[in-house]
Tab-separated table of C-alpha atoms in Angstrom:
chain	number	residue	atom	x	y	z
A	1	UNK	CA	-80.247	-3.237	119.450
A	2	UNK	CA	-83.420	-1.652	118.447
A	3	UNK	CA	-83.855	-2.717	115.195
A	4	UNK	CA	-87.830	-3.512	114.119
A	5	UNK	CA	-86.200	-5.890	111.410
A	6	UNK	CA	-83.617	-7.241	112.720
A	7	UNK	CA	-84.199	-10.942	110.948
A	8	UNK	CA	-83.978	-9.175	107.685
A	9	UNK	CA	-81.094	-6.710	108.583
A	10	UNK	CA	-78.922	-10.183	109.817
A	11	UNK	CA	-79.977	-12.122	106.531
A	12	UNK	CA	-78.751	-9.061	103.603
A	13	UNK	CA	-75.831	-8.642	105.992
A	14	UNK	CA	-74.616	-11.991	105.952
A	15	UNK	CA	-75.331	-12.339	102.252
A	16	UNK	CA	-73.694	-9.787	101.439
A	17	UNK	CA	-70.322	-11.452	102.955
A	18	UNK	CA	-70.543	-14.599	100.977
A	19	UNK	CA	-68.586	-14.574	97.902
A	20	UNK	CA	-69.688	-16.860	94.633
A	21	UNK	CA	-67.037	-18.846	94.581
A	22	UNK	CA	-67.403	-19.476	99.169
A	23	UNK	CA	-70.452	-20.236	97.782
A	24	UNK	CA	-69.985	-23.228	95.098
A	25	UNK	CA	-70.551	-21.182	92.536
A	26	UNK	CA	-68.615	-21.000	89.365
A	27	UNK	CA	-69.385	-17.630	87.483
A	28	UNK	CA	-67.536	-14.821	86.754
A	29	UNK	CA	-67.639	-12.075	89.830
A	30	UNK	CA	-66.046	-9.231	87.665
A	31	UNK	CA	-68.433	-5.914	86.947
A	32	UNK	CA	-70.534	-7.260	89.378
A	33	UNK	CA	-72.377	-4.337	91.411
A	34	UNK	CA	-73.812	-6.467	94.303
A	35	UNK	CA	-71.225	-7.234	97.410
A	36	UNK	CA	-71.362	-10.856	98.022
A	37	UNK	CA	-74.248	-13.274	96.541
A	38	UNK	CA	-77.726	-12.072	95.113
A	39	UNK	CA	-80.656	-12.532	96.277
A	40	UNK	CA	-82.021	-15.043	93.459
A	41	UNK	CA	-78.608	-17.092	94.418
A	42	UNK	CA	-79.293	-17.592	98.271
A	43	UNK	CA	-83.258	-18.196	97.247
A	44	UNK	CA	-81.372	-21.207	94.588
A	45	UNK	CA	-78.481	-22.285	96.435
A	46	UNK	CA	-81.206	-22.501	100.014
A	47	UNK	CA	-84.363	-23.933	97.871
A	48	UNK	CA	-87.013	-21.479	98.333
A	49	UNK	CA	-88.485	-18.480	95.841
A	50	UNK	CA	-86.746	-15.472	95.346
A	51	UNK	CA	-89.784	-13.792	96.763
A	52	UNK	CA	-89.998	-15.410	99.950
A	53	UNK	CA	-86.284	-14.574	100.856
A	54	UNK	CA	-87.502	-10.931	99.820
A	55	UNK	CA	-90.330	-10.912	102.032
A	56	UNK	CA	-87.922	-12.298	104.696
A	57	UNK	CA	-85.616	-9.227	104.149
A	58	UNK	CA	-87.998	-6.898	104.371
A	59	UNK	CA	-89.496	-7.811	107.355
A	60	UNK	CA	-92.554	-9.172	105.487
A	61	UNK	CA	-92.799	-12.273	106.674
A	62	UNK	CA	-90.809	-13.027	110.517
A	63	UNK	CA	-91.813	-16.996	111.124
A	64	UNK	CA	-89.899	-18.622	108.546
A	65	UNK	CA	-90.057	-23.124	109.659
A	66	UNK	CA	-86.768	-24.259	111.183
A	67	UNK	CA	-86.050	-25.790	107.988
A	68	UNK	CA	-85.762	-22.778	106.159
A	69	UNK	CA	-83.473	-21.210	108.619
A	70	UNK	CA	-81.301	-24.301	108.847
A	71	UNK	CA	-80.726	-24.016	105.374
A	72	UNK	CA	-80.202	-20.267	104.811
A	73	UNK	CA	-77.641	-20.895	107.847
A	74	UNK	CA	-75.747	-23.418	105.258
A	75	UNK	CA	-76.198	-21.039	102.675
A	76	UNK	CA	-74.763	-18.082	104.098
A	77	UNK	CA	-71.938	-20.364	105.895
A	78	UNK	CA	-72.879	-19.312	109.567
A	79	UNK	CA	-70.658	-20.755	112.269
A	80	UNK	CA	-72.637	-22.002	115.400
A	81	UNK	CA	-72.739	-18.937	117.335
A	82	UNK	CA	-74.577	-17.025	114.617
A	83	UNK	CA	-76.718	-20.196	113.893
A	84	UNK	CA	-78.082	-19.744	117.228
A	85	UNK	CA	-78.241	-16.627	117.296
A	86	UNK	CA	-80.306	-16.414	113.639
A	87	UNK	CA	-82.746	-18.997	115.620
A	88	UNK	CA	-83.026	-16.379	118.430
A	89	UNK	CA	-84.232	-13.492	116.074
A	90	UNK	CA	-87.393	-15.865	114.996
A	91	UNK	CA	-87.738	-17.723	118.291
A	92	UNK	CA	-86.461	-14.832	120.631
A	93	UNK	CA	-85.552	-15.912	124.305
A	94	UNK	CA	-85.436	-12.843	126.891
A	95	UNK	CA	-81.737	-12.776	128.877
A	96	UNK	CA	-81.922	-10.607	132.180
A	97	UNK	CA	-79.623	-8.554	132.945
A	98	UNK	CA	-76.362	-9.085	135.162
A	99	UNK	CA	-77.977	-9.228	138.921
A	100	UNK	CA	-74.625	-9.370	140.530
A	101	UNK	CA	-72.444	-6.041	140.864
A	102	UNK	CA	-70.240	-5.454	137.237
A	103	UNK	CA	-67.646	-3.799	139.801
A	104	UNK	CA	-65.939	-6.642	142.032
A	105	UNK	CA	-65.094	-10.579	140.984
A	106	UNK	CA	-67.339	-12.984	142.317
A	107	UNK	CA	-64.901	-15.167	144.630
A	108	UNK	CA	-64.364	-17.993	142.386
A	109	UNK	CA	-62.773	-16.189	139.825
A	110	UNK	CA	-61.229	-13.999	141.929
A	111	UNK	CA	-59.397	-16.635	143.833
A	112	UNK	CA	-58.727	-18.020	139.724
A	113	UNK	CA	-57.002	-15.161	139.445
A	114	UNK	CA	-54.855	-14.845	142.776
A	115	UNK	CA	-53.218	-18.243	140.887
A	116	UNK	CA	-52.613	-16.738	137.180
A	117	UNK	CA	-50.683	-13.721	138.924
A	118	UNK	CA	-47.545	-14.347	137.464
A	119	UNK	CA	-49.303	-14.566	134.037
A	120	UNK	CA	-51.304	-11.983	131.727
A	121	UNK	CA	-54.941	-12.070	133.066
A	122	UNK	CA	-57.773	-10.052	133.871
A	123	UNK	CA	-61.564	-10.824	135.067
A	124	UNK	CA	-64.148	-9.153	132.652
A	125	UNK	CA	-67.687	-7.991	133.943
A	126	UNK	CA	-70.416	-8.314	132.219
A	127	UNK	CA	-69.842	-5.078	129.785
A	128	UNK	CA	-66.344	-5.970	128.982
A	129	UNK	CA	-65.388	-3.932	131.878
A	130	UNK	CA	-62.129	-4.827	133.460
A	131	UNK	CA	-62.961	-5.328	136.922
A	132	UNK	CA	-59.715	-7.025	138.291
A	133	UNK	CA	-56.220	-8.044	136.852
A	134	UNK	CA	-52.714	-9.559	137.854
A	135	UNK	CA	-49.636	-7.249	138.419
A	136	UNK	CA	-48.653	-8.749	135.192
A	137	UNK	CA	-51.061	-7.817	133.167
A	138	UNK	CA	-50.828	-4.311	135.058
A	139	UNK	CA	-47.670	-3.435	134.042
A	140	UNK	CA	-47.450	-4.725	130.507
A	141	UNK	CA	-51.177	-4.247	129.131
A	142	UNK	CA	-51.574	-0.352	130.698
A	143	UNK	CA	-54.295	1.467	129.630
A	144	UNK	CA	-55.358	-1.744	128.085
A	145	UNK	CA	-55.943	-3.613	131.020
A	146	UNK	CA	-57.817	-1.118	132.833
A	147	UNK	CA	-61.708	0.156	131.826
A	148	UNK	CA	-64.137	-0.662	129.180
A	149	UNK	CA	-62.354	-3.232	126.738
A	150	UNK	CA	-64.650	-2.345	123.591
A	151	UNK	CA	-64.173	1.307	125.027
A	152	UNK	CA	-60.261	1.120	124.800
A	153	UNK	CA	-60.384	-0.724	121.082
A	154	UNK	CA	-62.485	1.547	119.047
A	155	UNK	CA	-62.291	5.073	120.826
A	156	UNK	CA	-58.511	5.623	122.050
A	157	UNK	CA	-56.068	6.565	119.717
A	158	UNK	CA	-53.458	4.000	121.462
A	159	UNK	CA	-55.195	0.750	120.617
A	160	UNK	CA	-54.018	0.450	117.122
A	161	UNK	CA	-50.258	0.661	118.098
A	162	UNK	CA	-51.045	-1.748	121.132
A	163	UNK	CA	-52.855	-4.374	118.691
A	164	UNK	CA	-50.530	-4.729	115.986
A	165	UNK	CA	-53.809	-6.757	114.235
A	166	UNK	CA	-56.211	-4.014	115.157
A	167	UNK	CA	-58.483	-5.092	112.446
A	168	UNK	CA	-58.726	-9.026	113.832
A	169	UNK	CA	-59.185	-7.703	117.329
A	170	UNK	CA	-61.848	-5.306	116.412
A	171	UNK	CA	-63.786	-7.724	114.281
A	172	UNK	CA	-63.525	-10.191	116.810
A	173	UNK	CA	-64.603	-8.116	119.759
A	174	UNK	CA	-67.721	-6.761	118.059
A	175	UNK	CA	-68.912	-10.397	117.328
A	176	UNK	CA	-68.346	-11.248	120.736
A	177	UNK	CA	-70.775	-7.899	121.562
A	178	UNK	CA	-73.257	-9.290	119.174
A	179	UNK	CA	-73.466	-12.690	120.861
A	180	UNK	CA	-73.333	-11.070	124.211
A	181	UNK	CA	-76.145	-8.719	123.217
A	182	UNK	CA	-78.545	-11.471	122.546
A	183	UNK	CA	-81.786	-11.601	123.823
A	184	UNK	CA	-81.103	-8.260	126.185
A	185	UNK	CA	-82.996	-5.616	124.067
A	186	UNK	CA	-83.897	-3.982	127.060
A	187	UNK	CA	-80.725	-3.767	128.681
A	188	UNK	CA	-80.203	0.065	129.341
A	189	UNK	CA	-76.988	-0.195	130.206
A	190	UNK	CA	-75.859	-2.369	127.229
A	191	UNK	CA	-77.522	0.314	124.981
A	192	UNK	CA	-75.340	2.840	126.567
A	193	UNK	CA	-72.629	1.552	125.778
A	194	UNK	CA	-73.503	0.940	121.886
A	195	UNK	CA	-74.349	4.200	121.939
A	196	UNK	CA	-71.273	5.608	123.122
A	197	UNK	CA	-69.276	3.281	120.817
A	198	UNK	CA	-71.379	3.832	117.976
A	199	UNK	CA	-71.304	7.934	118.576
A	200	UNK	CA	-67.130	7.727	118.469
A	201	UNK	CA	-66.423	5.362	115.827
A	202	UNK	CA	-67.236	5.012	112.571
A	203	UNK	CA	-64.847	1.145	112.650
A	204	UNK	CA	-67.747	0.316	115.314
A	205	UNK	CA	-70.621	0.896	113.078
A	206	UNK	CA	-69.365	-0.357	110.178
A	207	UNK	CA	-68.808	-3.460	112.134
A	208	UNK	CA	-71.513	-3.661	113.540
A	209	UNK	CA	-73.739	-3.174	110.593
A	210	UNK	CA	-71.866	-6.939	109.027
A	211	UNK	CA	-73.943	-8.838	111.979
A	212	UNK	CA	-70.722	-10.984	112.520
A	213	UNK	CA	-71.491	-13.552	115.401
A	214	UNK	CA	-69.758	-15.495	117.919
A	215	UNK	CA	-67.997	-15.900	121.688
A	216	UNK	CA	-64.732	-17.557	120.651
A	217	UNK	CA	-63.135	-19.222	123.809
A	218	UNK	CA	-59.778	-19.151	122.781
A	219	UNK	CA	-57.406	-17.937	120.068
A	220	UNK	CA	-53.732	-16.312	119.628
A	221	UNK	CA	-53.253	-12.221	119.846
A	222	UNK	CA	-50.403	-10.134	119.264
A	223	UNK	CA	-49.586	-7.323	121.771
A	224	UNK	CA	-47.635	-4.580	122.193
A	225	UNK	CA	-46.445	-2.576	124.894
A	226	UNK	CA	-44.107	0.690	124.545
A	227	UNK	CA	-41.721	-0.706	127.565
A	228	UNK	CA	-41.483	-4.192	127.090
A	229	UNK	CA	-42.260	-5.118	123.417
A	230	UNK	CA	-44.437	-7.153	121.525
A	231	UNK	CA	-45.667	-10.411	122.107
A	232	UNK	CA	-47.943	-13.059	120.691
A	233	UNK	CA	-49.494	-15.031	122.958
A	234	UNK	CA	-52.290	-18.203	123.672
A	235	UNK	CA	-55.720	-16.495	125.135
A	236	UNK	CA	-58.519	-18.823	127.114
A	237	UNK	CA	-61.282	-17.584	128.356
A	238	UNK	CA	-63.400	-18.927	131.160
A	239	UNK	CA	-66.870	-17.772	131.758
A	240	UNK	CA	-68.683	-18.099	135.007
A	241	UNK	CA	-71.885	-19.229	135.013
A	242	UNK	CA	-75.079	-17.189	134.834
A	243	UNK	CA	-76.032	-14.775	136.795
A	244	UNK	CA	-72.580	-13.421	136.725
A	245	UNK	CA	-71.499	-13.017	133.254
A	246	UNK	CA	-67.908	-12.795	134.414
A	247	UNK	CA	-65.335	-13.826	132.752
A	248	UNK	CA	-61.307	-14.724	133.307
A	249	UNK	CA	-59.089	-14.336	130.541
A	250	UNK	CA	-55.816	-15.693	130.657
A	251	UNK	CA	-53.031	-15.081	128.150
A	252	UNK	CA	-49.941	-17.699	127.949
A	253	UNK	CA	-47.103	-18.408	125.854
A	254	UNK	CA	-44.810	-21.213	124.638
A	255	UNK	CA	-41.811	-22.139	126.285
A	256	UNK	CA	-38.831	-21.022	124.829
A	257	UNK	CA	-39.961	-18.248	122.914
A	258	UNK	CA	-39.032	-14.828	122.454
A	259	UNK	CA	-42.727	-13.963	124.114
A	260	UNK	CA	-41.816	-16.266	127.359
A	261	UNK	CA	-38.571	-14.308	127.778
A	262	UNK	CA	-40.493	-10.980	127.538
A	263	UNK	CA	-43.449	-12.373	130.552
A	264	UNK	CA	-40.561	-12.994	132.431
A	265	UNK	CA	-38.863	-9.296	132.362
A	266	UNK	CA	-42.415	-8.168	133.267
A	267	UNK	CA	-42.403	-10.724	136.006
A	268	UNK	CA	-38.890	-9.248	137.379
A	269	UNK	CA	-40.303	-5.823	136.644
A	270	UNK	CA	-43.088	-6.369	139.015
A	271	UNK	CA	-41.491	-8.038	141.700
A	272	UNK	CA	-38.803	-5.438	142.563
């Protein structure tokens, strides 16, 4: 978050998670000692000097044209998310914080919610703070339906056994802090809680450090619980507008499926 270079810190991440051959290129990767492409490849493969993209790395030069940064975007094969959010670090656009309490649902989403109770789902706050969830969710997710999501991934020792694809969920969660974090470097309480993720794992930092970004609004996610078993189900989620920052997430499954038999023994479970 308080990076003084944080164009150039984005651009040798990214690079560095571009392979040769994602990249077009056809040259033998073997014995090489540099992770992803060089520098004098980007500068080639983008159309600009090697020692401007230096200078852009090293914080030497932090207006690059539009034009430049549409094409390093191409280069580097940034989905949209991180697109805009490479704009942001030359054009930055200030985000206030949450105004609204992180602790109770704003109504809409609450009432949302009242309707999805016989499904997995939860309403996020701002921080990826739980802040509300169905009896469902309750009694199959546990400990993770309850707290700081990000918390619950990367600092207790359950997650891994509860996310069968702990490595997915992690990568995906930090990219969805990254976009989040946009444009709210003064956001004390989102600094808190990188630094209390960032002081208990070393998974967080290393993640962090690849500058992976985007807010996915849906996907599938396996899940397992100790009582019930595991499951693999549909996620949406549905953000509320700003000021709020809240956010419903709803997990589903297909008919017929050995996951749709398990959400309905939880069902039973909870309506005994």
């Amino acid at each position: 978050m308080g990076e003084s270079n944080r164009l150039g810190e984005f651009l040798r991440a990214r690079r560095e998670l571009v392979s040769p051959e994602e990249a077009g290129l056809s040259i033998r990767t073997k014995g090489r000692r540099v992770p992803g492409l060089r520098r004098e490849e980007v500068a080639a493969l983008t159309g600009i000097s090697v020692e401007y993209l230096t200078r852009l790395e090293r914080g030497k030069d932090s207006s690059p044209s539009r034009q430049v940064l549409d094409a390093l975007a191409a280069t580097l094969r940034l989905e949209d998310e991180a697109v805009r959010h490479l704009h942001s670090l030359v054009w930055p656009v200030a985000v206030q914080p949450p105004t609204v309490s992180a602790d109770q649902p704003v109504p809409a989403l609450a009432r949302a919610l009242m309707r999805f109770d016989g499904e997995i789902s939860y309403i996020l706050g701002p921080y990826f703070d739980v802040i509300a969830c169905s009896a469902v969710a309750d009694a199959f997710l546990g400990r993770a339906g309850h707290g700081n999501q990000l918390e619950y991934v990367f600092l207790d020792r359950e997650a891994p056994s509860t996310y069968p694809d702990w490595d997915a969920v992690a990568l995906e969660a930090v990219a969805a802090l990254r976009s989040m974090a946009r444009g709210r470097e003064g956001d004390q309480r989102l600094h808190s809680l990188l630094g209390r993720l960032s002081a208990g794992s070393d998974a967080f930092r290393q993640l962090w450090a690849r500058h992976d970004v985007h807010g996915h609004s849906s996907g599938t996610k396996r899940i397992s619980s100790h009582r019930f078993g595991t499951i693999t189900v549909l996620w949406d989620a549905f953000m509320t507008a700003y000021p709020t920052a809240q956010t419903l997430v709803l997990y589903t499954a297909d008919p017929s499926t050995d996951t749709e038999t398990i959400l309905d023994a939880v069902r039973r479970s909870v309506t005994v």
